[in-house]
Tab-separated table of C-alpha atoms in Angstrom:
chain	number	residue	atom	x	y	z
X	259	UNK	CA	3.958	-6.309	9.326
X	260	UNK	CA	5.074	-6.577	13.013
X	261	UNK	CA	2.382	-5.826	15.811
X	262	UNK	CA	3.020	-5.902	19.430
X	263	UNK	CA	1.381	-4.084	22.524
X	264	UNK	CA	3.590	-1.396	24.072
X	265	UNK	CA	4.191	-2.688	27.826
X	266	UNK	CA	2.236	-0.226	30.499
X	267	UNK	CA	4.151	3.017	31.362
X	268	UNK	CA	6.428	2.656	28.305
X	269	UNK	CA	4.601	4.539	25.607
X	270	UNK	CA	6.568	7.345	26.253
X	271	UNK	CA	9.844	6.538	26.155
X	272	UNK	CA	9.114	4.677	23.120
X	273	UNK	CA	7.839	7.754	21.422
X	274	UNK	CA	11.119	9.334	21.793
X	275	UNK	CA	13.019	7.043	20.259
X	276	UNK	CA	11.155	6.553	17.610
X	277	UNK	CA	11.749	10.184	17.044
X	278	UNK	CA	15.552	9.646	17.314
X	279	UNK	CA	15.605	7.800	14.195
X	280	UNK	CA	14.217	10.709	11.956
X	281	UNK	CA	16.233	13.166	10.199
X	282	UNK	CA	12.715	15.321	10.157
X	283	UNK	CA	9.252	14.822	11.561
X	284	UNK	CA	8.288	11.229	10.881
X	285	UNK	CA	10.743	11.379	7.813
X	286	UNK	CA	13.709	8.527	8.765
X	287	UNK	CA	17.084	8.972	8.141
X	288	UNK	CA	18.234	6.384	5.941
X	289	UNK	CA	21.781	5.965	8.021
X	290	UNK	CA	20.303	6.384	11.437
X	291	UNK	CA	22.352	4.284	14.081
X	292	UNK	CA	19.262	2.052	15.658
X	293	UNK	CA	17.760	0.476	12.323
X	294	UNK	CA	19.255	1.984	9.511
X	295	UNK	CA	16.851	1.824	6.924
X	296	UNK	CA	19.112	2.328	3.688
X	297	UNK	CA	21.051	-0.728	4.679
X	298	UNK	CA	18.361	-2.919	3.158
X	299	UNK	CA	18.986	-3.162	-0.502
X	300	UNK	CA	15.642	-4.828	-0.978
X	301	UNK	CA	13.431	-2.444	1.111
X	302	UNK	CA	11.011	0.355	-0.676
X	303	UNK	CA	9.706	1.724	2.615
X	304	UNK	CA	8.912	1.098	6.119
X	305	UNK	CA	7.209	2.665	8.528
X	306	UNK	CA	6.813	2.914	12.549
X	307	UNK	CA	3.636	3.907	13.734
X	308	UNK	CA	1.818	3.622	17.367
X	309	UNK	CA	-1.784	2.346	16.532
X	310	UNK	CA	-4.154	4.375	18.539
X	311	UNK	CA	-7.397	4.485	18.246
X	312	UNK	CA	-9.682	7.431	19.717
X	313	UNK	CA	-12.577	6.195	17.277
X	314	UNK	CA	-13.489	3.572	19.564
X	315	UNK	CA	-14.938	5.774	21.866
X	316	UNK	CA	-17.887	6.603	19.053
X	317	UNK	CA	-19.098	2.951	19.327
X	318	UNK	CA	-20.027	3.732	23.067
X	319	UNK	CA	-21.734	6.609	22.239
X	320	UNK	CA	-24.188	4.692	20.392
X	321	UNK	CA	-24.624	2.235	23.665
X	322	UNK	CA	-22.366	-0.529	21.468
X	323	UNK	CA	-19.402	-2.641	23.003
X	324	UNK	CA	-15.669	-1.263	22.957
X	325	UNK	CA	-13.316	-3.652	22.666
X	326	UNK	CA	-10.578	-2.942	25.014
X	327	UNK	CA	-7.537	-3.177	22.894
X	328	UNK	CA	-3.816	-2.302	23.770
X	329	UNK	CA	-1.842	0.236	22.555
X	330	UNK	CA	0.145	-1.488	19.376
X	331	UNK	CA	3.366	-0.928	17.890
X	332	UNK	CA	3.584	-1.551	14.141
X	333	UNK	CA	6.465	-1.953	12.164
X	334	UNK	CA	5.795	-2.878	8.649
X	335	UNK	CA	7.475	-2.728	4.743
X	336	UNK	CA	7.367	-3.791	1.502
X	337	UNK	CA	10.272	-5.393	0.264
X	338	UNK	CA	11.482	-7.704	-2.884
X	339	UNK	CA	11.317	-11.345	-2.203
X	340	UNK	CA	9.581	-12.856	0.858
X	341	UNK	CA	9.064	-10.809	3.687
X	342	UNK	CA	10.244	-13.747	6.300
X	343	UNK	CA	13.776	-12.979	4.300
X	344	UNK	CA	13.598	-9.435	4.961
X	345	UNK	CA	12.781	-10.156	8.304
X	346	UNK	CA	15.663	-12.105	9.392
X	347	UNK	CA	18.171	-9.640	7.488
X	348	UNK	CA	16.626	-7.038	10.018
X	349	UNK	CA	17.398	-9.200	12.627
X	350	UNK	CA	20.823	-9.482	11.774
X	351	UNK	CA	21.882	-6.366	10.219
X	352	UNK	CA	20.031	-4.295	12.629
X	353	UNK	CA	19.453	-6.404	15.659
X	354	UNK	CA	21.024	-3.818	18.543
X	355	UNK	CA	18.249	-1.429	17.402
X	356	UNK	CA	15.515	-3.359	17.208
X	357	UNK	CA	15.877	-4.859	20.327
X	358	UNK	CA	16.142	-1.439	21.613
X	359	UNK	CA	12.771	-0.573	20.007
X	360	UNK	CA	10.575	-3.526	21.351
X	361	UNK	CA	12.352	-3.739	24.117
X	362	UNK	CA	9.268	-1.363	25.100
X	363	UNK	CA	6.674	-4.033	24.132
X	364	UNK	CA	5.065	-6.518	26.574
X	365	UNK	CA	6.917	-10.441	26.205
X	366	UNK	CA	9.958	-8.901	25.066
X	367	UNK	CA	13.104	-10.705	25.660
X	368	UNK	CA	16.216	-8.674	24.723
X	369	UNK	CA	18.228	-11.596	25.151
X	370	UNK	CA	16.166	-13.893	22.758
X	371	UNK	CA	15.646	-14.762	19.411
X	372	UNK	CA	14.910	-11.271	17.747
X	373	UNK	CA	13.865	-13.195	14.656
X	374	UNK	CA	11.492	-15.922	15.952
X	375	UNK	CA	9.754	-13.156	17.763
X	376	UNK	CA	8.965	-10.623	14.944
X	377	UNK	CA	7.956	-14.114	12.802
X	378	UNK	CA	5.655	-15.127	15.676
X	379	UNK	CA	3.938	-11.311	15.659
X	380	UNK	CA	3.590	-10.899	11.975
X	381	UNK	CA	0.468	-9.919	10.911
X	382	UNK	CA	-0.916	-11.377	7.023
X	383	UNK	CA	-2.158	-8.825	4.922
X	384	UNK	CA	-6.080	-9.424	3.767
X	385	UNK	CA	-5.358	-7.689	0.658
X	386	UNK	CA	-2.379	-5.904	-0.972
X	387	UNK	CA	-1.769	-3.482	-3.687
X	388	UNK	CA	1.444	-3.319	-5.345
X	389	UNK	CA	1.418	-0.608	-8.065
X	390	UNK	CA	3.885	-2.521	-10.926
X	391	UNK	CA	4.260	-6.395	-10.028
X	392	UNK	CA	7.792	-6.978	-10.106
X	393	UNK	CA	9.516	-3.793	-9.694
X	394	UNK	CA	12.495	-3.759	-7.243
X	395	UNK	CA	14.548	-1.342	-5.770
X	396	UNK	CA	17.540	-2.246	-7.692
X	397	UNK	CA	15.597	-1.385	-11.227
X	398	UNK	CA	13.959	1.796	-9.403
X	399	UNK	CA	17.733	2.712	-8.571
X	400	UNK	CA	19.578	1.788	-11.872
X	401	UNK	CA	16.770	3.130	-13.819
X	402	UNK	CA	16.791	6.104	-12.172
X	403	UNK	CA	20.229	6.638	-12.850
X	404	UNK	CA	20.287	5.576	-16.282
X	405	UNK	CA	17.549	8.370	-16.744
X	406	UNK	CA	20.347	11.029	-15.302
X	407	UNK	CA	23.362	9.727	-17.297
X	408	UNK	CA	21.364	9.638	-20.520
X	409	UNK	CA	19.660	13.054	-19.646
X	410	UNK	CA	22.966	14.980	-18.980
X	411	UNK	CA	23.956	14.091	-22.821
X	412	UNK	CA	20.723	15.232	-24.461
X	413	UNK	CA	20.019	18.861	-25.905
X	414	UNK	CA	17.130	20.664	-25.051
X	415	UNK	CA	15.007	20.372	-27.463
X	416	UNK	CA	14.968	17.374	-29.638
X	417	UNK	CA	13.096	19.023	-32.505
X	418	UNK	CA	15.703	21.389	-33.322
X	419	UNK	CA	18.574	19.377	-33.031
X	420	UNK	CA	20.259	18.964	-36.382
X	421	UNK	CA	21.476	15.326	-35.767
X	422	UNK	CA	18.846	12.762	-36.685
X	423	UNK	CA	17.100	10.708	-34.333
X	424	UNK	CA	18.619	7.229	-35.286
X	425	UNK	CA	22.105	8.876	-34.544
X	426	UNK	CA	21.453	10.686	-31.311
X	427	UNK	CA	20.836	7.662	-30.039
X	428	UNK	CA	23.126	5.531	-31.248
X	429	UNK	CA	25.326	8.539	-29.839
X	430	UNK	CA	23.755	8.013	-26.654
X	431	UNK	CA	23.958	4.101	-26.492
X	432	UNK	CA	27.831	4.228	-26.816
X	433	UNK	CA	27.789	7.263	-24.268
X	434	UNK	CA	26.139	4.577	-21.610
X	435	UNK	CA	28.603	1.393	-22.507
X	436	UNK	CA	31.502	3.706	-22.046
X	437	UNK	CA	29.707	4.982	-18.675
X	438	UNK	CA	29.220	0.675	-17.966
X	439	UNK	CA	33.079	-0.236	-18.951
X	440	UNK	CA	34.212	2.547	-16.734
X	441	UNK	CA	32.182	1.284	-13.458
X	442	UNK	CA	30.355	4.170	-13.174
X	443	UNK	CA	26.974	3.011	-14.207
X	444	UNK	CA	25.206	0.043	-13.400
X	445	UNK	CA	22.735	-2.155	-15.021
X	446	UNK	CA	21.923	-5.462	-14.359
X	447	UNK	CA	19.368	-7.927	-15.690
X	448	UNK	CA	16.161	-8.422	-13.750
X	449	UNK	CA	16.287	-11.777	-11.292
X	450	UNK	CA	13.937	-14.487	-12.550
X	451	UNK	CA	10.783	-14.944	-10.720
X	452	UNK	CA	10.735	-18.042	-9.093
X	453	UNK	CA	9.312	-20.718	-10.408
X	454	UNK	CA	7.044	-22.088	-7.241
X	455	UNK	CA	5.612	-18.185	-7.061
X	456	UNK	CA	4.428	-18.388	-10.632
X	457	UNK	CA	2.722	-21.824	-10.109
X	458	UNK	CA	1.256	-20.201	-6.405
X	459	UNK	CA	0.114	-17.156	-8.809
X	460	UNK	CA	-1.805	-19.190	-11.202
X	461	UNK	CA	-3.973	-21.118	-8.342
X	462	UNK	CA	-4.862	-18.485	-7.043
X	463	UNK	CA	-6.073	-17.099	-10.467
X	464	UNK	CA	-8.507	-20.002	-10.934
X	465	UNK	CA	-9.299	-20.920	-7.450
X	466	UNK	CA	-12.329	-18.769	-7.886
X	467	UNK	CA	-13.960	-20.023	-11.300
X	468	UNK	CA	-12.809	-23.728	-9.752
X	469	UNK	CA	-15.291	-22.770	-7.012
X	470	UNK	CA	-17.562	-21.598	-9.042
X	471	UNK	CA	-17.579	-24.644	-11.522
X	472	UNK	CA	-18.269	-26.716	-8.645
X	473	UNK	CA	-21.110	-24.767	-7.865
X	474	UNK	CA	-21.983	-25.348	-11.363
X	475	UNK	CA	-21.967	-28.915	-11.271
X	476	UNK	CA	-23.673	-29.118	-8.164
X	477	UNK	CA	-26.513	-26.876	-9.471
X	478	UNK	CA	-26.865	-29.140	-12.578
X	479	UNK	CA	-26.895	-32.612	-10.138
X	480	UNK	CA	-29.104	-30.729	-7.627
X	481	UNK	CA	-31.659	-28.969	-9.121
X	482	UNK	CA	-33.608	-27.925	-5.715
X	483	UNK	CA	-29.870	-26.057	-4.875
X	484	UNK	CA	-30.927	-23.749	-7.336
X	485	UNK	CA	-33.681	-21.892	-5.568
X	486	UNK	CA	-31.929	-22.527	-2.244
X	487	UNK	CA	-29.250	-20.147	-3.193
X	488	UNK	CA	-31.857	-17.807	-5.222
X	489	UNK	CA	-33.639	-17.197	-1.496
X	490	UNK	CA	-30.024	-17.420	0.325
X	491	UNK	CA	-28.842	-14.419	-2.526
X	492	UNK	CA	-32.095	-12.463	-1.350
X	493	UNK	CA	-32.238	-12.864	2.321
X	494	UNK	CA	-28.227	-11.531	2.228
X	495	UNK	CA	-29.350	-8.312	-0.260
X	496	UNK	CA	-32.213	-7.722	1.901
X	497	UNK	CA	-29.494	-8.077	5.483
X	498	UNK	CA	-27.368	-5.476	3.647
X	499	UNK	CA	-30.336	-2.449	3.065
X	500	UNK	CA	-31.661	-3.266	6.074
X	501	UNK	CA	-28.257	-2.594	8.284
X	502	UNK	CA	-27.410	0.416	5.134
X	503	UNK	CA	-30.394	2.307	6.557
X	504	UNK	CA	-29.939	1.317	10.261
X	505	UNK	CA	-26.194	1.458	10.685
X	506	UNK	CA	-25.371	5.201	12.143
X	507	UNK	CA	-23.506	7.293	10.406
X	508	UNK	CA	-21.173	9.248	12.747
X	509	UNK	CA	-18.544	11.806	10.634
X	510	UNK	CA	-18.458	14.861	13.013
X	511	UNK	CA	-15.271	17.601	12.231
X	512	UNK	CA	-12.033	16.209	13.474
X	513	UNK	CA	-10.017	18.021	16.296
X	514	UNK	CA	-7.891	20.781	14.588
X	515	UNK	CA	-4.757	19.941	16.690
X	516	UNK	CA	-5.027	16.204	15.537
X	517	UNK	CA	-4.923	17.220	11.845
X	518	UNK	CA	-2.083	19.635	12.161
X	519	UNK	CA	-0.323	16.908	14.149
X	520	UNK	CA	-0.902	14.939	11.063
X	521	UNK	CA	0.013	17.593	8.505
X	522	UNK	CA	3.267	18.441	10.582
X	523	UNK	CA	4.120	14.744	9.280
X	524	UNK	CA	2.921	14.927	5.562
X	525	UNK	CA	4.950	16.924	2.773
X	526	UNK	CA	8.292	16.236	3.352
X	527	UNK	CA	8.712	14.308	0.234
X	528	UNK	CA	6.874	14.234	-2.732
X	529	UNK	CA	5.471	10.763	-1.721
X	530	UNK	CA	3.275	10.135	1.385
X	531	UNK	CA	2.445	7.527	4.349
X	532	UNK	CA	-0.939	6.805	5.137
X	533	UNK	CA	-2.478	5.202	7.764
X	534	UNK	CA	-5.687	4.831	9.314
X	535	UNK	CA	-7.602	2.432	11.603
X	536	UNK	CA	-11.239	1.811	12.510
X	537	UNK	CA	-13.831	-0.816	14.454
X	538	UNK	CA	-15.829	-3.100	11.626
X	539	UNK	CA	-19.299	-2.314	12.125
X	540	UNK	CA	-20.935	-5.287	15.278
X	541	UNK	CA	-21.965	-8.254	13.794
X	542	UNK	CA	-21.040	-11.476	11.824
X	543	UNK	CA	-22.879	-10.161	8.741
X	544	UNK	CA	-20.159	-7.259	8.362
X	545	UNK	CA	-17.190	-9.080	9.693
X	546	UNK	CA	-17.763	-11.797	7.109
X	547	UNK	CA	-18.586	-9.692	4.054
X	548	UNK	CA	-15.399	-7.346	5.138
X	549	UNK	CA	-13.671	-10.548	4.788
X	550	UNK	CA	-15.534	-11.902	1.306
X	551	UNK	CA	-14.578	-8.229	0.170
X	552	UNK	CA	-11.081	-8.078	0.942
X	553	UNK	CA	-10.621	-11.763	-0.876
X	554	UNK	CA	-12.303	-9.714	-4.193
X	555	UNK	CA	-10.045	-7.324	-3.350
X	556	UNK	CA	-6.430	-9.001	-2.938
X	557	UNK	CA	-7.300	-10.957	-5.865
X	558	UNK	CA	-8.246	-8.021	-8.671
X	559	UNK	CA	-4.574	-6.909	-7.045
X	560	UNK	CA	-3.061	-9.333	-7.972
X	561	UNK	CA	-4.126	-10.711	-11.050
X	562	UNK	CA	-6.070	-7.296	-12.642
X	563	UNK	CA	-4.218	-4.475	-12.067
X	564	UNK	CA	-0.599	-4.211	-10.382
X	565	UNK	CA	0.461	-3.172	-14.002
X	566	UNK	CA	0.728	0.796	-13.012
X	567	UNK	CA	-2.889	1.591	-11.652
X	568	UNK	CA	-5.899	1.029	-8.731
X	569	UNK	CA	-8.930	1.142	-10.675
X	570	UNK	CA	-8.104	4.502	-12.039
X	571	UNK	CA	-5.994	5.828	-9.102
X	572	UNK	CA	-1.934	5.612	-10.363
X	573	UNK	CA	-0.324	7.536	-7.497
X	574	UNK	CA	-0.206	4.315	-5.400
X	575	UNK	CA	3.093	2.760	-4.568
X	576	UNK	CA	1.866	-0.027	-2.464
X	577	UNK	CA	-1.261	-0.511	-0.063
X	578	UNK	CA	-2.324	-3.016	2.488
X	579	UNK	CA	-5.302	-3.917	4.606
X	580	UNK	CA	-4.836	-5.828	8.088
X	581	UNK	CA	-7.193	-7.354	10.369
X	582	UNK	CA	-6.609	-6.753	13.756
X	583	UNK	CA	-8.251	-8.016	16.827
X	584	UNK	CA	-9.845	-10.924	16.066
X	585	UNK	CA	-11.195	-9.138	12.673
X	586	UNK	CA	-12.929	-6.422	14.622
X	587	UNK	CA	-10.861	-3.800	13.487
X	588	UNK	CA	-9.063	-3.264	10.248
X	589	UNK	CA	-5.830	-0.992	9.300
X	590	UNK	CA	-5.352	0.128	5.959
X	591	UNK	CA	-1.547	1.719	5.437
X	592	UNK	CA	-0.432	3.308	1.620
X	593	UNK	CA	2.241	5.016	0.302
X	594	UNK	CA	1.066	7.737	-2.311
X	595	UNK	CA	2.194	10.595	-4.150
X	596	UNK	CA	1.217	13.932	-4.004
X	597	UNK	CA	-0.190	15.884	-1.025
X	598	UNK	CA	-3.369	14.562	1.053
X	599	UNK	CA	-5.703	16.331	-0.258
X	600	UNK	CA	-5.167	15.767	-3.696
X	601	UNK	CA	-4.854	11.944	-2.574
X	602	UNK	CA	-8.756	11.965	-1.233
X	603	UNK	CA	-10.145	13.406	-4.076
X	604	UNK	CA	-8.460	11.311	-6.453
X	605	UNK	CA	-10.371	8.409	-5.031
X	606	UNK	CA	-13.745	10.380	-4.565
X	607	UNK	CA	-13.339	11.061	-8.649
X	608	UNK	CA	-12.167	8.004	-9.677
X	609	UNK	CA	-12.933	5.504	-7.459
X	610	UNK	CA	-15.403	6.606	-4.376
X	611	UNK	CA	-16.911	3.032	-5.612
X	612	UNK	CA	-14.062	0.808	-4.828
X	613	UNK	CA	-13.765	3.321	-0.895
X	614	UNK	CA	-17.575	2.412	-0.646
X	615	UNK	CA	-17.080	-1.180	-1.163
X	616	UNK	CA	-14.535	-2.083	1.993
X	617	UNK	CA	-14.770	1.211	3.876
X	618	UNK	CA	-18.515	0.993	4.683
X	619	UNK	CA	-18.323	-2.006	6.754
X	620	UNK	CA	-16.389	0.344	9.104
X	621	UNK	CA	-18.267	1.991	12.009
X	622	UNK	CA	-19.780	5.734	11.327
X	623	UNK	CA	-18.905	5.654	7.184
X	624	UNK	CA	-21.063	7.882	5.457
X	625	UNK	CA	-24.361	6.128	4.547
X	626	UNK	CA	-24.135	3.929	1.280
X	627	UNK	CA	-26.899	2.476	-0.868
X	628	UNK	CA	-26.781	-0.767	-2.651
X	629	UNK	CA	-22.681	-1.066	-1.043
X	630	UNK	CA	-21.504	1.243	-3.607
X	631	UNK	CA	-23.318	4.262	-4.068
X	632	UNK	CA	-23.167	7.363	-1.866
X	633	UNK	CA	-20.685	6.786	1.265
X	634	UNK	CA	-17.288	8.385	-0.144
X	635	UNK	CA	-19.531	10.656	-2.798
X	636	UNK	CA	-20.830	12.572	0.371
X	637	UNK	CA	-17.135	14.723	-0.304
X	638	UNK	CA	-17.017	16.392	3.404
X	639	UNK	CA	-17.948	13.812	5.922
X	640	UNK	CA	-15.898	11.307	3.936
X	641	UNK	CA	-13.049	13.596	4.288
X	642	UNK	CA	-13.967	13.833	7.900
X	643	UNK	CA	-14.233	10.035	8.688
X	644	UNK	CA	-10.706	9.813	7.218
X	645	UNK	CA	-9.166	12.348	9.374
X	646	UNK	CA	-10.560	11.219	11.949
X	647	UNK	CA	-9.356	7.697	11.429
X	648	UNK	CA	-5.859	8.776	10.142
X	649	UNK	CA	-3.120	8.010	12.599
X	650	UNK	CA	0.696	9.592	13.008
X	651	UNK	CA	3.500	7.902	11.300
X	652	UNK	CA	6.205	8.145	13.605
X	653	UNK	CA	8.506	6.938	11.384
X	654	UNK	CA	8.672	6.314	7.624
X	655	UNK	CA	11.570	5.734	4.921
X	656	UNK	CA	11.335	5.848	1.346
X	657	UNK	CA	14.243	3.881	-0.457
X	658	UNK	CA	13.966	6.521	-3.653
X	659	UNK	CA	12.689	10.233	-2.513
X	660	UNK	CA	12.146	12.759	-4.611
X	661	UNK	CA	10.816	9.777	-7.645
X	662	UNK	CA	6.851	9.615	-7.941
X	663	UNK	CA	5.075	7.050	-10.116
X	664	UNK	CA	5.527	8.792	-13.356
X	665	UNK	CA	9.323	8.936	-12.673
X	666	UNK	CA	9.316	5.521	-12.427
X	667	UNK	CA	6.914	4.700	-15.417
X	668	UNK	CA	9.317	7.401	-17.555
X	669	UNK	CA	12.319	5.939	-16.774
X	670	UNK	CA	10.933	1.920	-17.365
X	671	UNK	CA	10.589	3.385	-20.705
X	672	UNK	CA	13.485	5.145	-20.774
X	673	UNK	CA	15.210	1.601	-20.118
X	674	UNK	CA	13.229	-0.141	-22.415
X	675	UNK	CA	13.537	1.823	-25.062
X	676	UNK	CA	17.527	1.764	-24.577
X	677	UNK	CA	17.644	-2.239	-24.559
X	678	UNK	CA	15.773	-2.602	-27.657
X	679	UNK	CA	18.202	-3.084	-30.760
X	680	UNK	CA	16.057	-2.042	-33.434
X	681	UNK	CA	13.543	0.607	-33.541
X	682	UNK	CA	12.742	3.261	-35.993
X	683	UNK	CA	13.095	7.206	-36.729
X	684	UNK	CA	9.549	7.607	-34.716
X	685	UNK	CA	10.294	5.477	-32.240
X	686	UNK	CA	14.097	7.098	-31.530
X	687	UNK	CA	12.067	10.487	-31.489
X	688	UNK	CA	10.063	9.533	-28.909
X	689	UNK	CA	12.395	7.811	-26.563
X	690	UNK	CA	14.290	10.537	-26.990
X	691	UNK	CA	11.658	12.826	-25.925
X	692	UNK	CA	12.220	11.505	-22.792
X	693	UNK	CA	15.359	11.749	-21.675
């Protein structure tokens, strides 16, 4: 994620460019001439967006400070591999354009390095969701068209197909090596994750309980510690309900025009962009439990789900949340499938919890109790707050349209079930089921 202020008297200007570059409203075209997106074999989406933020103005109506922030321009993705490589391939491959694009930022310099300058404005991510650890665009794309190839060959319906099982797909195997010999299908072997991020993955899976064993051990050495952090454990639950019932709650309707601004954007695929922005609530109390949260949260990420599923929630391709500002203000951005609305209440059903748990530490969320009850379960002024928060898109690319989640889970299986060498009649059934 790239994040630099837009240069006074430029915002304009910048706006319609960033409109050049989509075949629809805020949908990209993949071959566009300035940065063209489908270039980037490693690249699931990417986004431009102007961060804006008219929510500020609520923290002065309740006689708090504004921070007077710029307007931003973000450019950010999620890509296979590490994002400095993705980086300098955008540098190089579409280097005219960008330079074109921030050329409308403030300490710009179209004649320097492009590279060293988005690596010196990259933002880290405080926590990230990836939906299936792993998964690159290359096995999206050859699974995908496995799926077709294999599809194409298959009758109907299964059941009544007087060919058994076994030989249907055996049928179906040889169908796909002639498809391979002839160079019209592809399928390659996934890379091998790299041995240093394996060895960085499993630190950062016990980091915590090493913590926590030191604790431990101090505890046992020190046994006054013990009550210390007994009294320091109540003072911080009593902190919390006293700023729960204190904190105002400020969800009012948002402007009609905004929303259909928004909507105008949404639908065009049968995945989604998201993003939103918001002030943390004054204080070091929230800005450092934000902070402790998001930690919880990039690690049960990474090491609990990523395997298909957010708590509950499995129309989420990827999700990030960014501090900005000195950590006064926080941007969450997703890609999702479905429409909006159906996106909200998924959460609110399955997992208003989790919402309550990071979101409340923004200014004006609906009142929680104890962190996790109420807030997002108040269904209209959470749906409010949202809106309200939500910002355009300007621009956003999806390497695979028209392929949701369960496309991609289906045809995983599809290509599962086609490299395995033995399997039996029930098993053939059911992969064949579906093709």
């Amino acid at each position: 994620m790239v994040v630099a202020a837009v240069a006074s008297g430029r915002e304009t200007g910048l706006r319609k460019l960033l409109d050049s570059l989509n075949l629809k409203p805020g949908m990209a075209d993949p071959d566009n001439a300035l940065v063209p997106f489908g270039r980037f074999e490693r690249l699931h989406y990417a986004r431009f967006a102007l961060l804006t933020d008219t929510t500020l103005g609520d923290l002065e109506a309740f006689e708090l400070p504004r921070p007077r922030v710029p307007l931003y321009l973000s450019f950010l993705g999620e890509c296979d591999g590490p994002a400095n490589d993705q980086l300098a391939e955008f540098a190089q491959v579409a280097g005219d354009g960008l330079r074109s694009v921030f050329a409308h930022c403030e300490g710009f310099d179209v004649d320097g390095n492009l590279f060293a300058w988005l690596k010196a404005r990259s933002l880290p991510v405080a926590a990230g969701y990836v939906n299936r650890i792993g998964r690159t665009v290359r096995q999206v794309r050859e699974d995908s068209a496995l799926q077709r190839a294999l599809a194409s060959q298959v009758p109907r319906d299964i059941a009544a197909e007087a060919e058994d099982p076994q030989a249907l797909r055996h049928r179906l195997l040889a169908f796909v090596q002639a498809e391979q010999l002839e160079g019209r299908l592809l399928l390659t072997s996934p890379e091998r994750t790299p041995t240093g991020w394996w060895l960085r993955n499993l630190l950062h899976a016990i980091a915590p309980f090493a913590v926590l064993l030191v604790l431990v051990l101090l505890v046992c050495r020190l046994p006054l510690l013990l009550p210390l952090l007994v009294l320091l454990a109540v003072w911080l639950v009593w902190q919390l309900r006293r700023r729960e019932k204190s904190d105002p709650e400020f969800c009012p309707r948002p402007d009609r025009e905004a929303v259909q601004e928004m909507q105008r954007l949404e639908d065009h695929d049968l995945t989604n962009s998201f993003t939103a922005l918001g002030p943390v609530k004054p204080g070091l109390f929230r800005r450092w439990l934000t902070q402790l949260i998001l930690y919880a949260i990039d690690y049960a990420c990474r090491h609990v789900f990523g395997r298909g599923h957010l708590a509950r929630v499995q129309t989420i391709h990827f999700a990030r949340w960014v501090f900005l500002d000195g950590k006064t203000r926080v941007l969450f951005a997703s890609n999702y499938d479905g429409s909006h609305e159906s996106y909200m209440d998924d959460f609110i059903n399955k997992a208003a919890w989790g919402l309550n748990l990071i979101f409340s530490n923004g200014f004006g969320w609906p009142r929680t109790d104890w962190l996790l009850k109420g807030g997002a379960r108040h269904e209209l002024r959470f749906k409010y707050y949202q809106r309200r928060h939500q910002l355009p898109t300007q621009v956003w690319y999806k390497a695979y349209p028209g392929l949701t989640l369960t496309d991609l889970e289906r045809n995983r299986r599809i290509r599962e079930g086609f490299e395995m060498h033995q399997v039996t009649d029930a098993q053939a059934l059911e992969w064949l089921r579906l093709l």
